[in-house]
Short mmCIF file of C-alpha atoms in Angstrom, two decimals:
data_model
loop_
_atom_site.label_atom_id
_atom_site.label_comp_id
_atom_site.label_asym_id
_atom_site.label_seq_id
_atom_site.Cartn_x
_atom_site.Cartn_y
_atom_site.Cartn_z
CA VAL A 1 39.36 11.29 -10.99
CA ILE A 2 36.01 9.85 -9.91
CA LYS A 3 33.96 12.27 -7.80
CA ALA A 4 30.42 10.87 -7.91
CA ILE A 5 29.10 7.32 -7.94
CA LEU A 6 25.67 6.61 -9.38
CA PHE A 7 23.83 3.46 -8.32
CA ASP A 8 20.96 1.82 -10.09
CA ILE A 9 18.30 0.68 -7.59
CA ASP A 10 16.57 -2.53 -8.81
CA ASP A 11 18.79 -5.64 -8.72
CA THR A 12 21.77 -3.43 -7.84
CA LEU A 13 20.83 -2.32 -4.31
CA PHE A 14 18.30 -5.08 -3.60
CA PRO A 15 17.06 -8.32 -5.20
CA SER A 16 14.13 -6.71 -6.96
CA GLY A 17 13.31 -9.63 -9.23
CA GLU A 18 13.17 -12.10 -6.35
CA PHE A 19 10.86 -9.89 -4.31
CA ALA A 20 8.61 -9.28 -7.31
CA GLU A 21 8.25 -13.01 -7.87
CA LYS A 22 7.62 -13.65 -4.17
CA ALA A 23 5.02 -10.87 -4.10
CA ARG A 24 3.17 -12.30 -7.10
CA ARG A 25 3.27 -15.83 -5.65
CA ASN A 26 1.99 -14.64 -2.27
CA ALA A 27 -0.77 -12.68 -3.97
CA ILE A 28 -2.01 -15.74 -5.85
CA ALA A 29 -1.76 -17.91 -2.71
CA ALA A 30 -3.83 -15.37 -0.75
CA MET A 31 -6.47 -15.20 -3.47
CA VAL A 32 -6.77 -18.98 -3.56
CA GLU A 33 -7.04 -18.99 0.25
CA GLU A 34 -9.82 -16.40 -0.04
CA GLY A 35 -11.79 -18.53 -2.48
CA LEU A 36 -10.22 -18.22 -5.97
CA ASN A 37 -10.97 -21.61 -7.46
CA ARG A 38 -8.23 -21.81 -10.09
CA ASP A 39 -4.93 -23.64 -10.62
CA VAL A 40 -2.21 -21.77 -8.71
CA GLU A 41 0.47 -22.10 -11.39
CA ALA A 42 -1.88 -21.05 -14.19
CA ALA A 43 -3.02 -18.03 -12.20
CA TYR A 44 0.59 -17.10 -11.44
CA ARG A 45 1.55 -17.24 -15.10
CA ALA A 46 -1.52 -15.18 -16.04
CA LEU A 47 -0.50 -12.51 -13.51
CA GLU A 48 3.09 -12.45 -14.83
CA LYS A 49 1.77 -11.95 -18.35
CA ILE A 50 -0.46 -9.08 -17.25
CA ILE A 51 2.41 -7.33 -15.46
CA ARG A 52 4.60 -7.70 -18.57
CA LYS A 53 1.82 -6.37 -20.77
CA TYR A 54 0.62 -3.42 -18.65
CA GLY A 55 3.87 -2.58 -16.83
CA SER A 56 4.45 -2.53 -13.10
CA ASN A 57 2.87 0.89 -12.53
CA TYR A 58 -0.56 -0.09 -13.84
CA PRO A 59 -2.96 0.04 -10.88
CA ARG A 60 -5.44 -2.70 -11.85
CA HIS A 61 -3.42 -5.90 -12.38
CA PHE A 62 -5.71 -7.96 -10.19
CA ASP A 63 -8.91 -6.76 -11.83
CA VAL A 64 -7.52 -7.81 -15.21
CA LEU A 65 -6.37 -11.12 -13.73
CA LEU A 66 -9.91 -11.93 -12.60
CA ASP A 67 -11.24 -10.85 -16.02
CA ASN A 68 -8.76 -13.14 -17.76
CA LEU A 69 -9.57 -16.04 -15.42
CA GLY A 70 -13.29 -15.50 -16.00
CA VAL A 71 -14.07 -14.83 -12.33
CA LYS A 72 -17.35 -12.99 -11.81
CA GLU A 73 -18.17 -13.63 -8.15
CA ASN A 74 -16.49 -12.38 -5.02
CA ARG A 75 -14.19 -10.07 -6.96
CA ALA A 76 -13.65 -7.33 -4.36
CA ARG A 77 -12.69 -9.89 -1.75
CA LEU A 78 -10.24 -11.64 -4.08
CA ILE A 79 -8.70 -8.39 -5.32
CA ALA A 80 -8.29 -7.11 -1.76
CA ALA A 81 -6.59 -10.38 -0.77
CA GLY A 82 -4.22 -10.25 -3.74
CA VAL A 83 -3.32 -6.59 -3.32
CA ALA A 84 -2.77 -6.91 0.44
CA ALA A 85 -0.49 -9.95 0.09
CA TYR A 86 1.39 -8.30 -2.79
CA HIS A 87 2.03 -5.10 -0.85
CA ASN A 88 2.84 -6.92 2.37
CA THR A 89 5.56 -8.80 0.55
CA LYS A 90 6.85 -5.71 -1.26
CA SER A 91 7.08 -3.88 2.05
CA THR A 92 9.60 -6.44 3.34
CA ILE A 93 12.28 -5.53 0.76
CA ALA A 94 15.82 -5.37 2.16
CA PRO A 95 19.13 -4.42 0.54
CA PHE A 96 21.77 -6.95 -0.50
CA PRO A 97 23.64 -7.49 2.79
CA ASP A 98 26.88 -5.73 1.77
CA VAL A 99 25.16 -2.59 0.43
CA PRO A 100 24.91 -0.37 3.57
CA LYS A 101 28.51 -1.08 4.59
CA THR A 102 29.81 -0.39 1.10
CA LEU A 103 27.89 2.86 0.75
CA VAL A 104 29.18 4.12 4.09
CA ARG A 105 32.77 3.32 3.14
CA LEU A 106 32.45 5.08 -0.20
CA ARG A 107 30.97 8.15 1.52
CA ASP A 108 33.81 8.12 4.04
CA ALA A 109 36.25 7.98 1.14
CA GLY A 110 34.84 11.31 -0.04
CA TYR A 111 32.68 10.23 -3.00
CA ARG A 112 29.26 11.72 -3.59
CA LEU A 113 26.64 9.00 -3.93
CA TYR A 114 23.44 9.15 -5.98
CA ALA A 115 20.65 6.66 -6.60
CA VAL A 116 19.53 6.76 -10.24
CA SER A 117 16.53 4.97 -11.60
CA GLU A 118 13.97 4.77 -14.34
CA GLY A 119 10.38 5.08 -13.23
CA LYS A 120 8.06 7.09 -11.03
CA ALA A 121 9.83 9.34 -8.54
CA VAL A 122 7.56 8.58 -5.57
CA LYS A 123 7.79 4.84 -6.19
CA GLN A 124 11.59 4.87 -6.39
CA TRP A 125 11.88 6.97 -3.23
CA ASP A 126 9.46 4.57 -1.56
CA LYS A 127 11.94 1.78 -2.32
CA LEU A 128 14.93 3.74 -0.99
CA ILE A 129 13.04 4.57 2.20
CA ARG A 130 11.77 1.02 2.76
CA LEU A 131 15.28 -0.31 2.07
CA GLY A 132 16.57 2.05 4.76
CA LEU A 133 19.05 3.49 2.24
CA ASP A 134 17.59 6.99 1.83
CA PHE A 135 20.17 8.66 4.09
CA PHE A 136 23.19 6.95 2.52
CA PHE A 137 22.79 8.95 -0.69
CA HIS A 138 23.48 12.61 -1.35
CA GLY A 139 20.50 12.59 -3.68
CA ALA A 140 18.58 10.70 -6.33
CA PHE A 141 17.88 11.17 -10.03
CA ILE A 142 14.69 9.55 -11.26
CA SER A 143 13.77 9.52 -14.93
CA GLU A 144 10.27 10.91 -14.28
CA GLU A 145 11.79 14.05 -12.74
CA LEU A 146 14.54 14.40 -15.34
CA GLY A 147 12.03 14.07 -18.15
CA CYS A 148 13.83 11.29 -19.99
CA ARG A 149 14.49 7.58 -19.68
CA LYS A 150 17.85 6.06 -18.82
CA GLY A 151 19.70 6.84 -22.04
CA VAL A 152 22.76 8.89 -22.97
CA ARG A 153 20.90 12.14 -22.31
CA PHE A 154 19.90 10.97 -18.82
CA TYR A 155 23.53 10.64 -17.78
CA ARG A 156 24.51 13.92 -19.45
CA ILE A 157 21.80 15.78 -17.53
CA ILE A 158 23.04 14.28 -14.26
CA ALA A 159 26.64 15.38 -14.99
CA ARG A 160 25.40 18.90 -15.73
CA ARG A 161 23.30 19.02 -12.55
CA LEU A 162 26.26 17.81 -10.50
CA LYS A 163 28.58 20.27 -12.29
CA LEU A 164 30.93 17.42 -13.17
CA LYS A 165 32.51 16.14 -16.34
CA PRO A 166 30.89 12.79 -17.25
CA SER A 167 34.32 11.17 -16.84
CA GLU A 168 34.23 12.15 -13.15
CA MET A 169 31.18 9.91 -12.63
CA VAL A 170 30.92 6.14 -12.43
CA MET A 171 27.65 4.30 -12.94
CA VAL A 172 27.09 1.03 -11.05
CA GLY A 173 24.29 -1.16 -12.35
CA ASP A 174 23.14 -4.58 -13.51
CA ARG A 175 21.76 -3.72 -16.95
CA LEU A 176 23.85 -3.28 -20.07
CA ASP A 177 21.10 -1.45 -21.96
CA LYS A 178 20.13 1.10 -19.32
CA ASP A 179 23.11 1.36 -16.98
CA ILE A 180 26.35 0.44 -18.74
CA ILE A 181 25.99 1.35 -22.42
CA PRO A 182 24.31 4.79 -22.14
CA ALA A 183 26.58 5.82 -19.24
CA LYS A 184 29.68 4.91 -21.25
CA ARG A 185 28.31 6.65 -24.35
CA ALA A 186 27.73 9.77 -22.26
CA GLY A 187 31.42 9.70 -21.32
CA ALA A 188 31.05 8.29 -17.80
CA ARG A 189 32.74 5.19 -16.40
CA ALA A 190 30.64 2.10 -15.65
CA ILE A 191 30.82 -0.88 -13.35
CA ARG A 192 28.58 -3.81 -14.12
CA ILE A 193 27.26 -5.78 -11.17
CA LEU A 194 26.38 -9.35 -12.08
CA GLN A 195 23.15 -9.77 -10.14
CA GLY A 196 19.57 -10.62 -11.06
CA ARG A 197 18.17 -11.81 -14.36
CA HIS A 198 20.42 -9.58 -16.49
CA ALA A 199 23.61 -11.15 -15.12
CA LEU A 200 23.81 -13.69 -17.95
CA LYS A 201 23.55 -11.20 -20.84
CA ARG A 202 26.73 -10.93 -22.93
CA ALA A 203 28.25 -7.48 -23.38
CA GLY A 204 28.63 -6.29 -26.97
CA ARG A 205 30.86 -3.54 -28.32
CA VAL A 206 30.37 -1.07 -25.48
CA ARG A 207 31.80 -2.74 -22.39
CA PRO A 208 31.87 -1.79 -18.71
CA ASP A 209 35.17 -0.64 -17.20
CA SER A 210 34.85 -3.54 -14.82
CA GLU A 211 32.53 -6.30 -13.68
CA VAL A 212 31.87 -7.28 -10.08
CA ARG A 213 29.83 -10.03 -8.46
CA ARG A 214 28.72 -8.12 -5.40
CA MET A 215 28.53 -4.58 -4.08
CA ALA A 216 31.51 -4.90 -1.71
CA GLU A 217 33.78 -5.40 -4.76
CA VAL A 218 32.79 -1.97 -6.09
CA ILE A 219 35.26 -0.31 -3.69
CA ASP A 220 38.28 -1.99 -5.29
CA ALA A 221 36.85 -1.59 -8.77
CA ILE A 222 36.61 2.19 -8.25
CA LYS A 223 40.16 2.38 -6.88
CA LYS A 224 41.40 0.72 -10.08
CA LEU A 225 39.57 3.32 -12.19
CA GLY A 226 41.91 5.83 -10.53
CA VAL B 1 -36.74 -14.29 15.60
CA ILE B 2 -33.31 -12.90 14.66
CA LYS B 3 -31.60 -14.90 11.91
CA ALA B 4 -28.88 -12.60 10.60
CA ILE B 5 -26.62 -10.12 12.35
CA LEU B 6 -25.10 -7.26 10.38
CA PHE B 7 -21.95 -5.58 11.67
CA ASP B 8 -20.65 -2.20 10.69
CA ILE B 9 -16.85 -2.31 10.21
CA ASP B 10 -15.25 1.03 11.22
CA ASP B 11 -15.32 1.73 14.97
CA THR B 12 -17.52 -1.35 15.45
CA LEU B 13 -15.06 -4.14 14.64
CA PHE B 14 -11.86 -2.12 15.13
CA PRO B 15 -10.81 1.32 16.43
CA SER B 16 -10.77 2.94 13.01
CA GLY B 17 -10.55 6.52 14.23
CA GLU B 18 -7.55 5.81 16.44
CA PHE B 19 -5.66 4.07 13.66
CA ALA B 20 -6.44 6.86 11.22
CA GLU B 21 -5.04 9.45 13.63
CA LYS B 22 -1.95 7.34 14.33
CA ALA B 23 -1.40 6.83 10.59
CA ARG B 24 -1.61 10.58 9.92
CA ARG B 25 0.74 11.38 12.82
CA ASN B 26 3.27 8.78 11.69
CA ALA B 27 3.09 10.10 8.13
CA ILE B 28 3.91 13.64 9.25
CA ALA B 29 6.70 12.41 11.54
CA ALA B 30 8.25 10.43 8.66
CA MET B 31 8.04 13.44 6.33
CA VAL B 32 9.76 15.68 8.91
CA GLU B 33 12.43 13.00 9.38
CA GLU B 34 12.92 12.93 5.60
CA GLY B 35 13.43 16.70 5.43
CA LEU B 36 10.04 18.44 5.65
CA ASN B 37 10.93 21.69 7.37
CA ARG B 38 7.54 22.60 8.88
CA ASP B 39 5.87 22.63 12.28
CA VAL B 40 4.63 19.09 13.05
CA GLU B 41 1.33 20.15 14.57
CA ALA B 42 0.54 22.61 11.78
CA ALA B 43 1.33 19.97 9.14
CA TYR B 44 -0.86 17.43 10.97
CA ARG B 45 -3.79 19.82 11.07
CA ALA B 46 -3.31 20.66 7.38
CA LEU B 47 -3.39 16.93 6.53
CA GLU B 48 -6.56 16.39 8.60
CA LYS B 49 -8.23 19.25 6.77
CA ILE B 50 -7.28 17.81 3.37
CA ILE B 51 -8.66 14.37 4.28
CA ARG B 52 -11.91 15.98 5.47
CA LYS B 53 -12.16 18.02 2.28
CA TYR B 54 -11.22 15.36 -0.31
CA GLY B 55 -12.43 12.23 1.53
CA SER B 56 -10.35 9.23 2.54
CA ASN B 57 -10.40 7.60 -0.92
CA TYR B 58 -8.68 10.51 -2.68
CA PRO B 59 -5.28 9.23 -3.85
CA ARG B 60 -3.21 12.44 -3.64
CA HIS B 61 -3.53 13.71 -0.05
CA PHE B 62 0.21 14.15 0.34
CA ASP B 63 0.67 16.03 -2.93
CA VAL B 64 -1.99 18.50 -1.82
CA LEU B 65 -0.40 18.73 1.62
CA LEU B 66 2.92 19.79 0.09
CA ASP B 67 1.08 22.26 -2.17
CA ASN B 68 -0.69 23.76 0.84
CA LEU B 69 2.52 23.95 2.84
CA GLY B 70 4.29 25.62 -0.10
CA VAL B 71 6.91 22.88 -0.45
CA LYS B 72 8.58 22.87 -3.88
CA GLU B 73 11.76 20.84 -3.30
CA ASN B 74 12.23 17.18 -2.58
CA ARG B 75 8.56 16.40 -3.13
CA ALA B 76 8.79 12.78 -4.34
CA ARG B 77 10.95 11.87 -1.36
CA LEU B 78 8.59 13.52 1.13
CA ILE B 79 5.46 12.04 -0.46
CA ALA B 80 7.01 8.56 -0.51
CA ALA B 81 7.94 8.90 3.17
CA GLY B 82 4.43 10.03 4.12
CA VAL B 83 2.62 7.39 2.11
CA ALA B 84 4.88 4.57 3.35
CA ALA B 85 4.45 5.53 7.02
CA TYR B 86 0.70 5.98 6.54
CA HIS B 87 0.25 2.56 4.95
CA ASN B 88 2.62 0.84 7.37
CA THR B 89 0.46 2.08 10.23
CA LYS B 90 -2.81 1.22 8.48
CA SER B 91 -1.54 -2.31 7.87
CA THR B 92 -1.24 -2.86 11.64
CA ILE B 93 -5.00 -2.58 12.29
CA ALA B 94 -6.38 -5.14 14.71
CA PRO B 95 -9.93 -5.85 15.91
CA PHE B 96 -11.25 -4.81 19.31
CA PRO B 97 -10.06 -7.72 21.50
CA ASP B 98 -13.48 -9.25 22.16
CA VAL B 99 -14.57 -9.27 18.50
CA PRO B 100 -13.25 -12.67 17.24
CA LYS B 101 -14.55 -14.49 20.31
CA THR B 102 -17.98 -12.87 20.06
CA LEU B 103 -18.31 -13.57 16.33
CA VAL B 104 -17.43 -17.24 16.83
CA ARG B 105 -20.00 -17.60 19.62
CA LEU B 106 -22.71 -15.97 17.53
CA ARG B 107 -21.89 -18.27 14.60
CA ASP B 108 -22.01 -21.28 16.90
CA ALA B 109 -25.41 -20.10 18.11
CA GLY B 110 -26.64 -20.42 14.51
CA TYR B 111 -26.79 -16.80 13.41
CA ARG B 112 -25.64 -15.76 9.97
CA LEU B 113 -23.09 -12.94 10.19
CA TYR B 114 -22.48 -10.20 7.63
CA ALA B 115 -20.11 -7.25 7.52
CA VAL B 116 -21.84 -4.18 6.09
CA SER B 117 -20.12 -0.97 5.22
CA GLU B 118 -20.22 2.20 3.22
CA GLY B 119 -17.33 2.70 0.80
CA LYS B 120 -15.26 0.98 -1.82
CA ALA B 121 -15.66 -2.81 -1.87
CA VAL B 122 -11.96 -3.64 -2.29
CA LYS B 123 -10.99 -1.25 0.49
CA GLN B 124 -13.53 -2.69 2.93
CA TRP B 125 -12.48 -6.27 2.13
CA ASP B 126 -8.88 -5.20 2.59
CA LYS B 127 -9.80 -4.15 6.13
CA LEU B 128 -11.62 -7.42 6.90
CA ILE B 129 -8.66 -9.43 5.60
CA ARG B 130 -6.04 -7.38 7.47
CA LEU B 131 -8.17 -7.61 10.62
CA GLY B 132 -8.17 -11.39 10.21
CA LEU B 133 -11.98 -11.34 10.33
CA ASP B 134 -12.77 -12.34 6.74
CA PHE B 135 -13.60 -15.95 7.60
CA PHE B 136 -15.84 -15.13 10.56
CA PHE B 137 -18.50 -13.70 8.27
CA HIS B 138 -20.86 -15.48 5.91
CA GLY B 139 -20.52 -12.53 3.57
CA ALA B 140 -20.28 -8.78 3.24
CA PHE B 141 -22.47 -6.03 1.82
CA ILE B 142 -20.61 -2.94 0.69
CA SER B 143 -22.43 0.15 -0.53
CA GLU B 144 -20.35 0.38 -3.74
CA GLU B 145 -21.59 -3.07 -4.79
CA LEU B 146 -25.17 -2.47 -3.68
CA GLY B 147 -25.29 0.81 -5.57
CA CYS B 148 -26.53 2.90 -2.67
CA ARG B 149 -25.21 4.42 0.54
CA LYS B 150 -26.15 3.21 4.01
CA GLY B 151 -29.76 4.38 4.08
CA VAL B 152 -33.14 2.68 4.44
CA ARG B 153 -32.86 1.21 0.93
CA PHE B 154 -29.46 -0.30 1.72
CA TYR B 155 -30.93 -2.40 4.54
CA ARG B 156 -34.00 -3.35 2.48
CA ILE B 157 -31.77 -4.64 -0.33
CA ILE B 158 -29.80 -6.74 2.16
CA ALA B 159 -32.98 -8.30 3.56
CA ARG B 160 -34.13 -9.15 0.05
CA ARG B 161 -30.75 -10.67 -0.87
CA LEU B 162 -30.78 -12.75 2.32
CA LYS B 163 -34.42 -13.72 1.73
CA LEU B 164 -35.32 -12.49 5.20
CA LYS B 165 -37.89 -10.15 6.63
CA PRO B 166 -36.12 -7.00 7.88
CA SER B 167 -37.35 -7.85 11.38
CA GLU B 168 -35.26 -11.03 11.25
CA MET B 169 -32.08 -8.95 10.98
CA VAL B 170 -30.26 -6.94 13.62
CA MET B 171 -27.77 -4.23 12.74
CA VAL B 172 -24.83 -3.60 15.11
CA GLY B 173 -23.02 -0.30 14.67
CA ASP B 174 -21.64 2.87 16.22
CA ARG B 175 -23.39 5.48 14.09
CA LEU B 176 -26.94 6.66 14.60
CA ASP B 177 -27.20 8.22 11.13
CA LYS B 178 -25.90 5.28 9.07
CA ASP B 179 -26.35 2.21 11.24
CA ILE B 180 -29.17 2.66 13.73
CA ILE B 181 -31.75 5.01 12.19
CA PRO B 182 -31.90 3.63 8.62
CA ALA B 183 -31.85 0.01 9.84
CA LYS B 184 -34.76 0.72 12.20
CA ARG B 185 -36.64 2.60 9.49
CA ALA B 186 -36.19 -0.39 7.17
CA GLY B 187 -37.87 -2.57 9.81
CA ALA B 188 -34.73 -4.23 11.21
CA ARG B 189 -33.61 -4.28 14.82
CA ALA B 190 -30.56 -2.29 15.86
CA ILE B 191 -27.92 -2.42 18.58
CA ARG B 192 -25.81 0.65 19.13
CA ILE B 193 -22.23 0.10 20.21
CA LEU B 194 -20.81 3.06 22.11
CA GLN B 195 -17.34 3.22 20.63
CA GLY B 196 -15.33 5.83 18.74
CA ARG B 197 -16.12 9.48 18.14
CA HIS B 198 -19.85 8.90 17.60
CA ALA B 199 -20.33 7.43 21.09
CA LEU B 200 -21.29 10.78 22.58
CA LYS B 201 -24.06 11.66 20.10
CA ARG B 202 -27.55 11.76 21.60
CA ALA B 203 -30.21 9.58 20.00
CA GLY B 204 -33.31 11.39 18.74
CA ARG B 205 -36.73 9.98 17.96
CA VAL B 206 -35.56 6.75 16.32
CA ARG B 207 -33.73 4.79 19.01
CA PRO B 208 -31.75 1.56 18.98
CA ASP B 209 -33.31 -1.52 20.58
CA SER B 210 -30.37 -1.56 22.92
CA GLU B 211 -27.03 0.04 23.62
CA VAL B 212 -23.83 -1.78 24.54
CA ARG B 213 -20.33 -0.65 25.49
CA ARG B 214 -18.40 -3.48 23.87
CA MET B 215 -18.86 -6.28 21.38
CA ALA B 216 -19.05 -9.06 23.99
CA GLU B 217 -22.29 -7.51 25.31
CA VAL B 218 -23.95 -7.98 21.91
CA ILE B 219 -24.60 -11.65 22.74
CA ASP B 220 -26.89 -10.81 25.68
CA ALA B 221 -28.44 -7.89 23.82
CA ILE B 222 -29.49 -10.21 21.00
CA LYS B 223 -30.90 -12.78 23.42
CA LYS B 224 -33.10 -10.03 24.87
CA LEU B 225 -34.43 -9.14 21.41
CA GLY B 226 -35.87 -12.66 21.42
#
């Protein structure tokens, strides 16, 4: 019997990839507006490359961008413009439309709901709060606080903390490598949600218990798990 | 003859002190909402004290706040709530209502306009951009980039960069210690604007050339300087 449902955050609760792209595009547009004299598309691709290389938690993406573009003048102004536009866009994140309704129904049905995510704890809570989803969950498990990334151990620790058998938990997420496979290997159930850039990846040997196209379908999928 | 007008940013172009207080109050309110079980007023005063002690550029005010309040649980969630509310409020800054109009008139009258400020260059440009004032100025001089704080040397460097005699510049600001006195000592003219928490300070030996109550009055004050 399923007692707890774990939800990945990015591209499961909200279109993270889309917002990230919009934020980067708005940042470049603002920098050009503020005097950056470079091709928009080239600058955008350079920024993408920097974010891939340094990771999304690196605090100086825009400094490196100006280094890579060979910009020596007016740097503070351009960086301020990029950062402001980036954060303004990021602060407009909203959940997939069926998420709040689905979470409320699952709560009403007696399940305990947890957000689980890899990354910095404050940053992940910032997302939940800005999404307006913080009060739908009974709690959150973030890799930084658990001391390990989203692997088999991550899901085992969560089961232990919740005093549940792994088989009493179901993980809902978009990624095979971080959500589905390690959850299944830890003995939990797993529902794959086909959203975002990972939707096209083909499952290998370890498969989810079911696949859904949107959050609202999770309710039926969980019923079928028994 | 006056050729360039320098404007302080905080409490000259916008009510900085008011926004800072509102941002701190909203941060505490959001943290209480998110589960911080402490007296609102006590938490607010603790946060004020931390900002005074560590300065406004310190990146971990809310961590220290939770330390000082003895909060051990739920920290990432509370910090995220505080930081988000703080930045949301800060991103709503707007200029004093007569500022854009006055700047445009002074530009039309042929003066060159510069924002001058003590602090981090990116942070000060972020303010100008969020205030929508970035394109009113011919440029900005920020202490971080000039390599010295707002003292006599700061104003001398600006005159040199602008290829002006100090007497061809007028500094407009709210602070005697950073705007009026060092500008006068450097040989520039100075107009004191009586806004914000420094409005009540009594001028000593070095006095501004004139005092105004709001930005719109700067136009006449400059005419009188000749």
